[in-house]
Coordinates of C-alpha atoms and ligand atoms in Angstrom, one line a residue:
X1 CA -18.5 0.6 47.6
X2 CA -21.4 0.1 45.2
X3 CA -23.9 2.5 47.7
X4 CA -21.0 5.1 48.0
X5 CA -20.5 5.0 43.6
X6 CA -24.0 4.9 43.6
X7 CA -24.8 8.3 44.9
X8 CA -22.1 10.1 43.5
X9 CA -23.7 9.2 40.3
X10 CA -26.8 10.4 41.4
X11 CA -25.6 13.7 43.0
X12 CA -23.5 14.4 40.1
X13 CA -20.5 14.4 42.0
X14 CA -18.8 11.5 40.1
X15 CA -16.1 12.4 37.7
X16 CA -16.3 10.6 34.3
X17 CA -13.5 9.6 32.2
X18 CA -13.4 8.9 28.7
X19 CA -10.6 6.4 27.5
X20 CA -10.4 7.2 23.8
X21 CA -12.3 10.8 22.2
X22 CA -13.1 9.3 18.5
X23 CA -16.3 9.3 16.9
X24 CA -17.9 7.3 20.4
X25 CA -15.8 8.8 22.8
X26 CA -16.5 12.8 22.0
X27 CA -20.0 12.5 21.6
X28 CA -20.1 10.4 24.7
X29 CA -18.2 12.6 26.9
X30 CA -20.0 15.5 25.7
X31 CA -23.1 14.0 26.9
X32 CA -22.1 13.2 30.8
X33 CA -20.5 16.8 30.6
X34 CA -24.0 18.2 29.9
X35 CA -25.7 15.7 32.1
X36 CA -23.5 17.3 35.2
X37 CA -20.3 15.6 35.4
X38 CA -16.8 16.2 35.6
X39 CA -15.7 14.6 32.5
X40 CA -11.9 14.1 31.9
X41 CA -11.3 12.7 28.7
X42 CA -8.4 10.2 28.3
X43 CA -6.3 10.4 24.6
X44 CA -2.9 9.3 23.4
X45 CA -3.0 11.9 20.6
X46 CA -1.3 15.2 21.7
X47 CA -2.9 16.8 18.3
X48 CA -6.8 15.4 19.3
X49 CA -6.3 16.2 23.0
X50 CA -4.9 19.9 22.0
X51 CA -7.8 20.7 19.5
X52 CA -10.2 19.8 22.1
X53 CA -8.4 21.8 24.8
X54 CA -8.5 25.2 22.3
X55 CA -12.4 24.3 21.9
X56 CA -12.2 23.1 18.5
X57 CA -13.8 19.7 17.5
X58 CA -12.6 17.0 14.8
X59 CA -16.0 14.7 14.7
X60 CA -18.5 16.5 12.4
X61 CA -21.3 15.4 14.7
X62 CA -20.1 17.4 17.7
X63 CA -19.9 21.5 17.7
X64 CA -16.8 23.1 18.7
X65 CA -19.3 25.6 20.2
X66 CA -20.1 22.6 22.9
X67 CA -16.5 21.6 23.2
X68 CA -15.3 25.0 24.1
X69 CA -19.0 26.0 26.3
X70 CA -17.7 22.8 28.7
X71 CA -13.5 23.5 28.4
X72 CA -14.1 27.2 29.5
X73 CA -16.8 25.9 32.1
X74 CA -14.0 23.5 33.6
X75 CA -16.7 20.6 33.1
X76 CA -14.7 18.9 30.0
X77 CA -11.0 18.4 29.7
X78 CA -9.0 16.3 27.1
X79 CA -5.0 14.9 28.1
X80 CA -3.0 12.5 27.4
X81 CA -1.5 11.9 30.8
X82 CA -3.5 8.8 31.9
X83 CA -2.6 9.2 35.7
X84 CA -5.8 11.7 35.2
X85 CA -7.6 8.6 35.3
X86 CA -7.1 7.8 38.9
X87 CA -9.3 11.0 39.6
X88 CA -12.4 9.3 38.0
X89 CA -15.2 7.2 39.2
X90 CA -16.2 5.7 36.3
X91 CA -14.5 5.5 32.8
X92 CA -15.8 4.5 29.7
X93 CA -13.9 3.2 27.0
X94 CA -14.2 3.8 23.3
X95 CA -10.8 2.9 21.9
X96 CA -9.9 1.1 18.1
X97 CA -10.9 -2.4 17.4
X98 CA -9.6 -3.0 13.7
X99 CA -8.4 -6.3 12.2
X100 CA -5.3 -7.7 11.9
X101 CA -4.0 -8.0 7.6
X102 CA -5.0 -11.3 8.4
X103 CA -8.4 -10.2 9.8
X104 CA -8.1 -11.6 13.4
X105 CA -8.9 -9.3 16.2
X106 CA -6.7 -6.5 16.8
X107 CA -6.7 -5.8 20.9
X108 CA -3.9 -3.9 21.3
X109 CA -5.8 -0.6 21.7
X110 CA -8.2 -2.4 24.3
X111 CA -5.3 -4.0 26.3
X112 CA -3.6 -0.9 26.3
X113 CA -6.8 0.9 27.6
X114 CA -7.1 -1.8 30.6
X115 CA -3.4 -1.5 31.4
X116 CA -4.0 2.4 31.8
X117 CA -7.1 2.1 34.2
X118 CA -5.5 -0.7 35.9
X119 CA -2.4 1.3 36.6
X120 CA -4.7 3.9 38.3
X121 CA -7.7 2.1 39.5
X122 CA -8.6 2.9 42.6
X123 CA -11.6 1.1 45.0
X124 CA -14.8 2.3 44.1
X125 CA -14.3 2.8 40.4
X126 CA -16.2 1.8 37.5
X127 CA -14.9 0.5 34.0
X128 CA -17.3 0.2 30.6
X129 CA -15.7 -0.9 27.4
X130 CA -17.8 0.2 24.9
X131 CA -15.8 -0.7 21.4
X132 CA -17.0 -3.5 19.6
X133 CA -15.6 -6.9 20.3
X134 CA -16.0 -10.7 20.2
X135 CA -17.7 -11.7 23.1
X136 CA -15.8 -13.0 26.4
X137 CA -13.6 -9.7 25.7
X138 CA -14.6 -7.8 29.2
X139 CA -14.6 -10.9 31.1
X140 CA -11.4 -12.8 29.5
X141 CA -8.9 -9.6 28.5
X142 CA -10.3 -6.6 31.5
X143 CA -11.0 -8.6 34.1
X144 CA -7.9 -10.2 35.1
X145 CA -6.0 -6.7 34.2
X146 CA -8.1 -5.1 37.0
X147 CA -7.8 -8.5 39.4
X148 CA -4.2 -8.3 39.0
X149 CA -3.9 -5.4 41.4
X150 CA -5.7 -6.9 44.2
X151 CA -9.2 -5.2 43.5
X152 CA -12.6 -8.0 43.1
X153 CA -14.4 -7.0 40.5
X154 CA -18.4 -6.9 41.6
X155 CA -16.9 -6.3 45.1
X156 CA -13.8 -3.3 44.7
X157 CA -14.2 -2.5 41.2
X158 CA -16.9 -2.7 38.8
X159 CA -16.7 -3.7 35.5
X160 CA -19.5 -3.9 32.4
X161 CA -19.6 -3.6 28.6
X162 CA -21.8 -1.4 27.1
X163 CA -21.7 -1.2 23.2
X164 CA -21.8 1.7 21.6
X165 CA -24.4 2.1 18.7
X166 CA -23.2 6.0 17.2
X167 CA -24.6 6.4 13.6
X168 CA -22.0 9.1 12.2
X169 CA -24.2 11.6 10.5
X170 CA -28.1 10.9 11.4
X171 CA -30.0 13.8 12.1
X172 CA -32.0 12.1 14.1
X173 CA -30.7 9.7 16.7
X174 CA -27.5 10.4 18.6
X175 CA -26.4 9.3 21.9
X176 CA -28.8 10.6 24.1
X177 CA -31.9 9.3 22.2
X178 CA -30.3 5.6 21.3
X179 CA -31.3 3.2 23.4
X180 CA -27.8 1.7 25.4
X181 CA -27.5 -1.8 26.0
X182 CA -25.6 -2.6 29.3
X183 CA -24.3 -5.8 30.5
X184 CA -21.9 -6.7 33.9
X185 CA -19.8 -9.0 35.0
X186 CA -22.0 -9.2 38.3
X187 CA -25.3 -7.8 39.4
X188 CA -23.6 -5.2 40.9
X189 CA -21.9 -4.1 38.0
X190 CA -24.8 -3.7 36.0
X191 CA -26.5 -1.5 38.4
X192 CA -23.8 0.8 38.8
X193 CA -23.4 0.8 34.5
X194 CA -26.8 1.4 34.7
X195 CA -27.4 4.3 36.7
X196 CA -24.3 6.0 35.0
X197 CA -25.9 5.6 31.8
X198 CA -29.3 6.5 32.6
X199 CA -28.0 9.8 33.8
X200 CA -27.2 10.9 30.1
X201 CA -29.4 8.3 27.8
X202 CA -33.1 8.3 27.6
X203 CA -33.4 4.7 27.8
X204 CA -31.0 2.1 29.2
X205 CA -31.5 -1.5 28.8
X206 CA -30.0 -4.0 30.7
X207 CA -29.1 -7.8 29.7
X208 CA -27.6 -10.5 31.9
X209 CA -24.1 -11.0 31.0
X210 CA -21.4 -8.6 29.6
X211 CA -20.8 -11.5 26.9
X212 CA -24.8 -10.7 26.0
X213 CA -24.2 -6.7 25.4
X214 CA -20.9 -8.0 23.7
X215 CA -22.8 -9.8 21.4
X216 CA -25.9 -7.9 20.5
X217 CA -23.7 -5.3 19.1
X218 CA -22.2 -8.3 17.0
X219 CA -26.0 -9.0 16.3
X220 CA -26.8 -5.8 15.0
X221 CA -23.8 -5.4 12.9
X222 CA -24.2 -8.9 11.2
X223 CA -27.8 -8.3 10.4
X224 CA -26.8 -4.9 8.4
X225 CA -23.9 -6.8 6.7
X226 CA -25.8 -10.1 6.0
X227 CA -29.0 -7.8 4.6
X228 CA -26.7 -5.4 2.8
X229 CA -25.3 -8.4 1.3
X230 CA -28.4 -9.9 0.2
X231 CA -29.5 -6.7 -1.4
X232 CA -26.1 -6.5 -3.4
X233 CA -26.4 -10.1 -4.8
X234 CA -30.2 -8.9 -5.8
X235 CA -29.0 -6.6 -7.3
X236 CA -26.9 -9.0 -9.6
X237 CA -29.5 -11.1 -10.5
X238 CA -31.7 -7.9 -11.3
X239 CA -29.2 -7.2 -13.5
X240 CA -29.0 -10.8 -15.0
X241 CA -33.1 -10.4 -15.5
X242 CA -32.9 -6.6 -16.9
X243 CA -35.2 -5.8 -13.8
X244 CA -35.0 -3.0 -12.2
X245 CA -33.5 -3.0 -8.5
X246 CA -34.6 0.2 -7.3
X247 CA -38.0 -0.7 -8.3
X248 CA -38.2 -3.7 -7.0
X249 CA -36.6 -2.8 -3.5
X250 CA -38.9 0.3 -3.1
X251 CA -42.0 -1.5 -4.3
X252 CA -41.3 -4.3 -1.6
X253 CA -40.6 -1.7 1.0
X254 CA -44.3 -0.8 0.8
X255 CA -45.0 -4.1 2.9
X256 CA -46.1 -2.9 6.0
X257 CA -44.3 -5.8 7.8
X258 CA -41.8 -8.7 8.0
X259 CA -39.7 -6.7 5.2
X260 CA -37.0 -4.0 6.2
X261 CA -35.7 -1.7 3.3
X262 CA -31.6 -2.1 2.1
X263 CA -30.3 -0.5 -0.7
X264 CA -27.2 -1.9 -2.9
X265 CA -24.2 -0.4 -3.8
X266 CA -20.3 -0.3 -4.6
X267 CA -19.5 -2.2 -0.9
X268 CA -19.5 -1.3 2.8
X269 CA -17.2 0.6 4.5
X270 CA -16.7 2.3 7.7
X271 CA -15.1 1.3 11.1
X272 CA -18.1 -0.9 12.0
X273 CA -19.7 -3.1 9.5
X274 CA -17.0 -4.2 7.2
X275 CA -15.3 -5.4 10.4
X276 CA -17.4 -6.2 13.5
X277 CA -19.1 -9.7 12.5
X278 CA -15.2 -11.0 11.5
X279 CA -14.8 -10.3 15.5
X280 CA -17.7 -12.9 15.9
X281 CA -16.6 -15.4 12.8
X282 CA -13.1 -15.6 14.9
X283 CA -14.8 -16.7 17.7
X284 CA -16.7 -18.9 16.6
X285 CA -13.7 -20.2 14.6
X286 CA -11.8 -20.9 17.8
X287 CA -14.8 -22.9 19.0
X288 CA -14.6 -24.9 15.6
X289 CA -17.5 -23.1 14.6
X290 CA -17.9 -21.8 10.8
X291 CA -20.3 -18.5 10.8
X292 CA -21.3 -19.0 7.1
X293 CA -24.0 -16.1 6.7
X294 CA -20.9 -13.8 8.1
X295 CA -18.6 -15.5 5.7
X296 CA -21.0 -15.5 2.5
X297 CA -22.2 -11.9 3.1
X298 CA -18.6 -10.3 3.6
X299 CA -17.5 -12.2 0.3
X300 CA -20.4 -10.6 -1.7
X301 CA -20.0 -7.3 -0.2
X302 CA -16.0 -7.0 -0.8
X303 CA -16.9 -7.9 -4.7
X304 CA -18.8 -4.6 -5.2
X305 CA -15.8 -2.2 -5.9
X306 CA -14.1 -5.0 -8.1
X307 CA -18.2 -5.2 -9.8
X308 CA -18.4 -1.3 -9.9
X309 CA -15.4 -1.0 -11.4
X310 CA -16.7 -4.2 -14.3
X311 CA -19.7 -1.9 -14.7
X312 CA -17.2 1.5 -15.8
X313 CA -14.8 -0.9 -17.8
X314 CA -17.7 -2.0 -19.9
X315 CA -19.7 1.1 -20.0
X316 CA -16.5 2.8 -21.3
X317 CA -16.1 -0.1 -24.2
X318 CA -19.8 0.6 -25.3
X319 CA -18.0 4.2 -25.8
X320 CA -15.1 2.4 -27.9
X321 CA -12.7 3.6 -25.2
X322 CA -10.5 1.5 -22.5
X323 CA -10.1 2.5 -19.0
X324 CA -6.4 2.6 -19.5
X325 CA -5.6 6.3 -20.6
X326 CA -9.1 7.2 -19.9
X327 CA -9.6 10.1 -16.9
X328 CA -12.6 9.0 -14.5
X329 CA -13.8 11.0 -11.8
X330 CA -15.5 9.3 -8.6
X331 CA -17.8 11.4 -7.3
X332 CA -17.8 10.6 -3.0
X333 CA -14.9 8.9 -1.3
X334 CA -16.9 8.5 2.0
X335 CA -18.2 5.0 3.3
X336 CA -21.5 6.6 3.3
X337 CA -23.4 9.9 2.8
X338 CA -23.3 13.3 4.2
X339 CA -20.1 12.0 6.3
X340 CA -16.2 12.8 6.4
X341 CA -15.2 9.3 7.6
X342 CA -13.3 7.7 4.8
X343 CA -12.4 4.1 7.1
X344 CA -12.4 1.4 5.0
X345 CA -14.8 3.0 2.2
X346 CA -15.2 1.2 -1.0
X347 CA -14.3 4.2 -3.0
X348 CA -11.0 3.6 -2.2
X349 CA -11.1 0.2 -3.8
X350 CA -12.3 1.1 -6.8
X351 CA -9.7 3.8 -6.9
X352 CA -7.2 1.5 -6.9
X353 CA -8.4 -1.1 -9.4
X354 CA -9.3 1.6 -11.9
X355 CA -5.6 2.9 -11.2
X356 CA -4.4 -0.6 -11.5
X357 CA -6.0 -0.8 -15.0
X358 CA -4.2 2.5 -16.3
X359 CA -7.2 5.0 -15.6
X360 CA -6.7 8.6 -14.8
X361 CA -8.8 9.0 -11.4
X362 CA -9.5 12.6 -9.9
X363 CA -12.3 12.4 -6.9
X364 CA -14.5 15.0 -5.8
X365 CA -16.3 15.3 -2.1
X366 CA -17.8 18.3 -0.2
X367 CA -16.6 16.4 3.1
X368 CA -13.4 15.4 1.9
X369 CA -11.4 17.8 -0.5
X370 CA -8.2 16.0 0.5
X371 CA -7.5 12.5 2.1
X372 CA -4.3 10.4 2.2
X373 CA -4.1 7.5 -0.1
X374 CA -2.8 4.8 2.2
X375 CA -2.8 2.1 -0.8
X376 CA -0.3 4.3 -3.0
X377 CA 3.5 6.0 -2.7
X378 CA 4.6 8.7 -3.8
X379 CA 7.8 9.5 -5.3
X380 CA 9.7 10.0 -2.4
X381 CA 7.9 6.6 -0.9
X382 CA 5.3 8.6 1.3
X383 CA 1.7 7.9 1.2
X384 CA 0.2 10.5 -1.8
X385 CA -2.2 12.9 -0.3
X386 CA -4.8 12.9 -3.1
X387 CA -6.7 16.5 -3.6
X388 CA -10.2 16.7 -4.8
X389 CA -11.4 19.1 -8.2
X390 CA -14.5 20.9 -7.9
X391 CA -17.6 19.6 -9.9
X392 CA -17.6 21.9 -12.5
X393 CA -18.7 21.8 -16.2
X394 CA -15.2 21.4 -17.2
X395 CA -14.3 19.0 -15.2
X396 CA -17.5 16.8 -15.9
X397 CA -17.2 17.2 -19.3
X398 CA -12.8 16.5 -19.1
X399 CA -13.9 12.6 -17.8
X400 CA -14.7 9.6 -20.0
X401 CA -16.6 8.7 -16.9
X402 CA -17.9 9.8 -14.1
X403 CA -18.6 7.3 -11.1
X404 CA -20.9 7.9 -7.9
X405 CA -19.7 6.3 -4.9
X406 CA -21.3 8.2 -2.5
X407 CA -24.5 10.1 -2.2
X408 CA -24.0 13.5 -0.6
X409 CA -27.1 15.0 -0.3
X410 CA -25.5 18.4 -1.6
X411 CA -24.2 17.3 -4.6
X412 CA -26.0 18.4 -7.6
X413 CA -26.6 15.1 -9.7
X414 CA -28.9 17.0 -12.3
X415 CA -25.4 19.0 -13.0
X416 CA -23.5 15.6 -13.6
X417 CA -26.1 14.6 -15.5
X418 CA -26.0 17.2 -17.8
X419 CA -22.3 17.6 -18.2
X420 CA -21.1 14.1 -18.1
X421 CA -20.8 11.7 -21.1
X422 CA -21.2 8.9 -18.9
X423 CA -22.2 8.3 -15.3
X424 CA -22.0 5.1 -13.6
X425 CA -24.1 5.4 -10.7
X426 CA -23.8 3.2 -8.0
X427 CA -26.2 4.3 -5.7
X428 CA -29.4 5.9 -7.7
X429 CA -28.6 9.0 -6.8
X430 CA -29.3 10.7 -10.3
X431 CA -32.8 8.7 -10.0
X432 CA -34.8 11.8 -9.7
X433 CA -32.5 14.2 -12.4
X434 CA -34.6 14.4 -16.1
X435 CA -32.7 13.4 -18.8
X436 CA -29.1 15.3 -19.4
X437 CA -26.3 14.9 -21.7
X438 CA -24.8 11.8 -20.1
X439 CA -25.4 8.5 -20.9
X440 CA -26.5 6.7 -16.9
X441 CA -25.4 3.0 -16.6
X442 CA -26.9 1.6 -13.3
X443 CA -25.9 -0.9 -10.8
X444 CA -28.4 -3.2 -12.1
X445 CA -30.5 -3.3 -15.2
X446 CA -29.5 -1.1 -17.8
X447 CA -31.1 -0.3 -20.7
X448 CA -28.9 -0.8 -24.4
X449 CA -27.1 2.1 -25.6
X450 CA -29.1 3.3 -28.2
X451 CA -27.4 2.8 -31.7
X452 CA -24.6 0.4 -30.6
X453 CA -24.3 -3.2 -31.9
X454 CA -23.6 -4.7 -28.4
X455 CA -25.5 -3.7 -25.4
X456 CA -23.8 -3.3 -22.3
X457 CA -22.8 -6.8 -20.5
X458 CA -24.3 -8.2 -17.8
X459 CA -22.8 -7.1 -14.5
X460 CA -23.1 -11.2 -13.5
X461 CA -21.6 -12.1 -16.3
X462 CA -18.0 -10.6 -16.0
X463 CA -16.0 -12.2 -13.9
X464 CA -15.0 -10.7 -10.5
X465 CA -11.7 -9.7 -9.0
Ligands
NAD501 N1 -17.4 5.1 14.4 C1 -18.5 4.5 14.6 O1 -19.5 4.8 13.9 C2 -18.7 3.5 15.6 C3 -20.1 3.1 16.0 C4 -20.3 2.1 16.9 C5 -19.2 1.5 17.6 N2 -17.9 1.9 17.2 C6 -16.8 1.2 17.9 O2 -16.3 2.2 18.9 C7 -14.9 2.0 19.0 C8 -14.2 3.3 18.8 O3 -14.4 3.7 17.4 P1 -14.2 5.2 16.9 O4 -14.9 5.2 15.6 O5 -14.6 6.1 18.0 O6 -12.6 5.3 16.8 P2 -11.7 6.6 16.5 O7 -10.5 6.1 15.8 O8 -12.6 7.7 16.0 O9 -11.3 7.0 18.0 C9 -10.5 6.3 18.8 C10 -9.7 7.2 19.7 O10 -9.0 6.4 20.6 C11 -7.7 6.9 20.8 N3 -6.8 5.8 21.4 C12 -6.2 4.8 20.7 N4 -5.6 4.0 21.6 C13 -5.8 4.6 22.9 C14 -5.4 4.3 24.2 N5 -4.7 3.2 24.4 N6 -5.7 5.1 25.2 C15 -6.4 6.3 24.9 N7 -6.9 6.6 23.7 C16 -6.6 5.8 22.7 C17 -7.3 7.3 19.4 O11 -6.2 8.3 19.4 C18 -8.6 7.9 18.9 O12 -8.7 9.3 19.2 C19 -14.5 0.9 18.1 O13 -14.5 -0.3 18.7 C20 -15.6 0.9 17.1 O14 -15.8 -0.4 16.4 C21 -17.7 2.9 16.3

């Protein structure tokens, strides 16, 4: 079986499947189309599956040029009837892995997944989940899916985890140029994960178990989250010195070693690091473990909105104004720059506690001119779709404040800064604009307002939440 696999792989002559065509899965199935497969990708949305199929794309990272190239080539094709499956060799997966409300490990899209390959797994074929997930996921949840219909694993079937380390947006590494960690059940299994990734990736790196490429994902992750953390409480107690965090961060970044640059700002979002090390701290919490960096850094980090939003509320009282009744526009709703991916993005917290306190919020975001607000209903009880205003002069100059969340690269912060009264810039992006009409309030460490009695608080000293 493995020898047979082996050289269709090698000869091309495999056909790839992709369980799930997100922001992993496209990319990824794009990539074994161009390396020579067959590639049949695997959706249960009729709307995602029929965009691909007419050659159009909905993750800003892959072309629709590439999409339809391979549809019309008969190398790529997207359905949601998952007896396609049975026709593949080897199928990666790339399916959902939120949290539950009570931030336990959601599996339903991964069990789902198995139970599709399992119903048409076939001798010979090889299965790679690649979403993020607590570790003992391939071998504890897949494994005995696959087993249950009479196929070994190692032997029949193959079976390996293989996480997926996609960075929405960077012009610089993508799939083919990050290295891909690869982990299987048995030695065989990693061989055959191997050589199907090293068809299509520059560099594949193997590791002993599929619990070990489970958890260096879970490594990676906690690391960001844990340093991210530490730079946001710096940024508190810069702002409890009346240092400046920027220069601070950026003059300790000139170390050349043992230090590794993170910036504060108003909280993580996205589908990865907000959520990823909570798949470890369960875990660990059902081996009466307590993960306390994961804890400590995830309870710093989901403060920022409720600090952000400290930071306008007291920036708007230095202007003898209250944020009920006043209009604030936050400039970028993405969890981070230059993207269109909105999951879990701290803007919409401090939407929602600015709203809670009576303000007037309008957003603005090239990559976003419309998104649905999920935390708010509408009249008729449906979720409000909230529509971005341009950044124009009027505009700037209509709010008592003007927040930035996010910091687009083509957003023209010299404009804000000369239109706005106030600015409350969470991320230094107005850093390099000269001096404008609008008084800037930092994250961390801002001067007095000239004239006033009362300088601007503390962001320590309010209280949180
Ligand atoms: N987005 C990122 O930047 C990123 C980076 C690294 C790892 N990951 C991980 O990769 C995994 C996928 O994330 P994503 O961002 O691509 O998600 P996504 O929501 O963009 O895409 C997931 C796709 O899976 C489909 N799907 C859901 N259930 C399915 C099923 N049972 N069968 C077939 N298709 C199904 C959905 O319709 C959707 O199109 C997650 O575990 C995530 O943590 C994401």
């Amino acid at each position: 079986m493995k020898a047979e696999l082996l050289s269709r792989i090698r000869d091309r002559k495999a056909t790839v499947g992709v369980v799930g065509l997100g922001y992993v899965g496209l990319p990824l199935a794009m990539e074994f189309a161009k390396a020579g497969f067959r590639v049949i990708g695997y959706d249960v949305s009729e709307r995602v599956c029929k965009l691909l199929m007419r050659g159009e794309s909905h993750i800003q990272d892959v072309p629709a040029s590439e999409v339809a190239a391979l549809v019309k080539e008969g190398r790529f094709e997207a359905t949601t009837d998952e007896s396609a499956l049975g026709r593949c060799d080897a199928i990666s997966i790339a399916v959902p892995t939120p949290l539950s409300k009570t931030r336990d490990p959601d599996m339903r899209f991964v069990q789902a997944a198995t139970e599709a390959i399992a119903r048409n797994a076939h001798p010979g074929m090889l299965a790679v989940l690649e979403s993020t997930t607590y570790p003992g996921t391939t071998r504890e949840v897949m494994q005995p899916k696959l087993e249950e219909r009479g196929l070994t694993v190692g032997k029949d079937v193959f079976l390996a985890f293989s996480p997926e380390r996609v960075d929405p947006g960077n012009p610089k590494y993508h799939t083919k140029n990050t290295p891909k960690v690869v982990g299987g059940i048995t030695e065989a299994c990693t061989e055959v994960a191997v050589a199907l990734y090293s068809s299509c990736i520059d560099t594949v790196v193997p590791v002993s178990t599929t619990e070990a490429a489970e958890l260096v994902k879970l490594l990676e992750n906690t690391f960001r989250s844990v340093n991210i953390g530490l730079v946001n409480e710096m940024a508190i107690v810069c702002d409890k010195l009346g240092v400046n965090v920027w220069e601070v961060i950026d003059a300790a970044a000139t170390k050349p070693f043992g230090f590794m640059k993170f910036t504060p700002g108003p909280g993580i979002g996205g589908h990865c690091i907000p959520l990823d090390p909570h798949y470890l701290a369960w875990k660990m919490r059902t081996l009466n473990y307590k993960t306390r960096f994961i804890d400590l850094a995830s309870e710093i980090n989901s403060e920022m909105p409720a600090l952000v939003v400290q930071k306008v509320s007291v920036a708007l009282n230095d202007d003898r104004k209250a944020v009920n009744g006043s209009r604030v526009l936050v400039v970028g709703v993405a969890y981070k720059k230059d993207i269109d991916d909105i999951r879990e993005s701290p803007a919409l917290d401090v939407i929602r506690l600015l709203e809670e306190r009576g303000a007037d919020v309008v957003h603005h975001d090239p990559f976003i001119p419309r998104f649905r607000d999920d935390d708010h209903d509408g009249p008729d009880g449906a979720h409000r779709e909230r529509v971005g205003v341009e950044l124009t002069a009027a505009e700037l100059g209509k709010a008592d404040a003007v927040v930035i969340v996010t910091d687009h690269s083509q957003i023209d912060y010299q404009q804000i800064v000369d239109d706005a009264a106030l600015v409350i810039d969470t991320r230094n992006a107005t850093a390099r604009s000269s001096r404008g009409r609008a008084r800037v309030v930092s994250l961390a460490a801002n001067p007095r307002p000239s004239g006033s009695g009362r300088g601007a608080e503390p962001l320590a000293r309010t209280t949180v939440g």
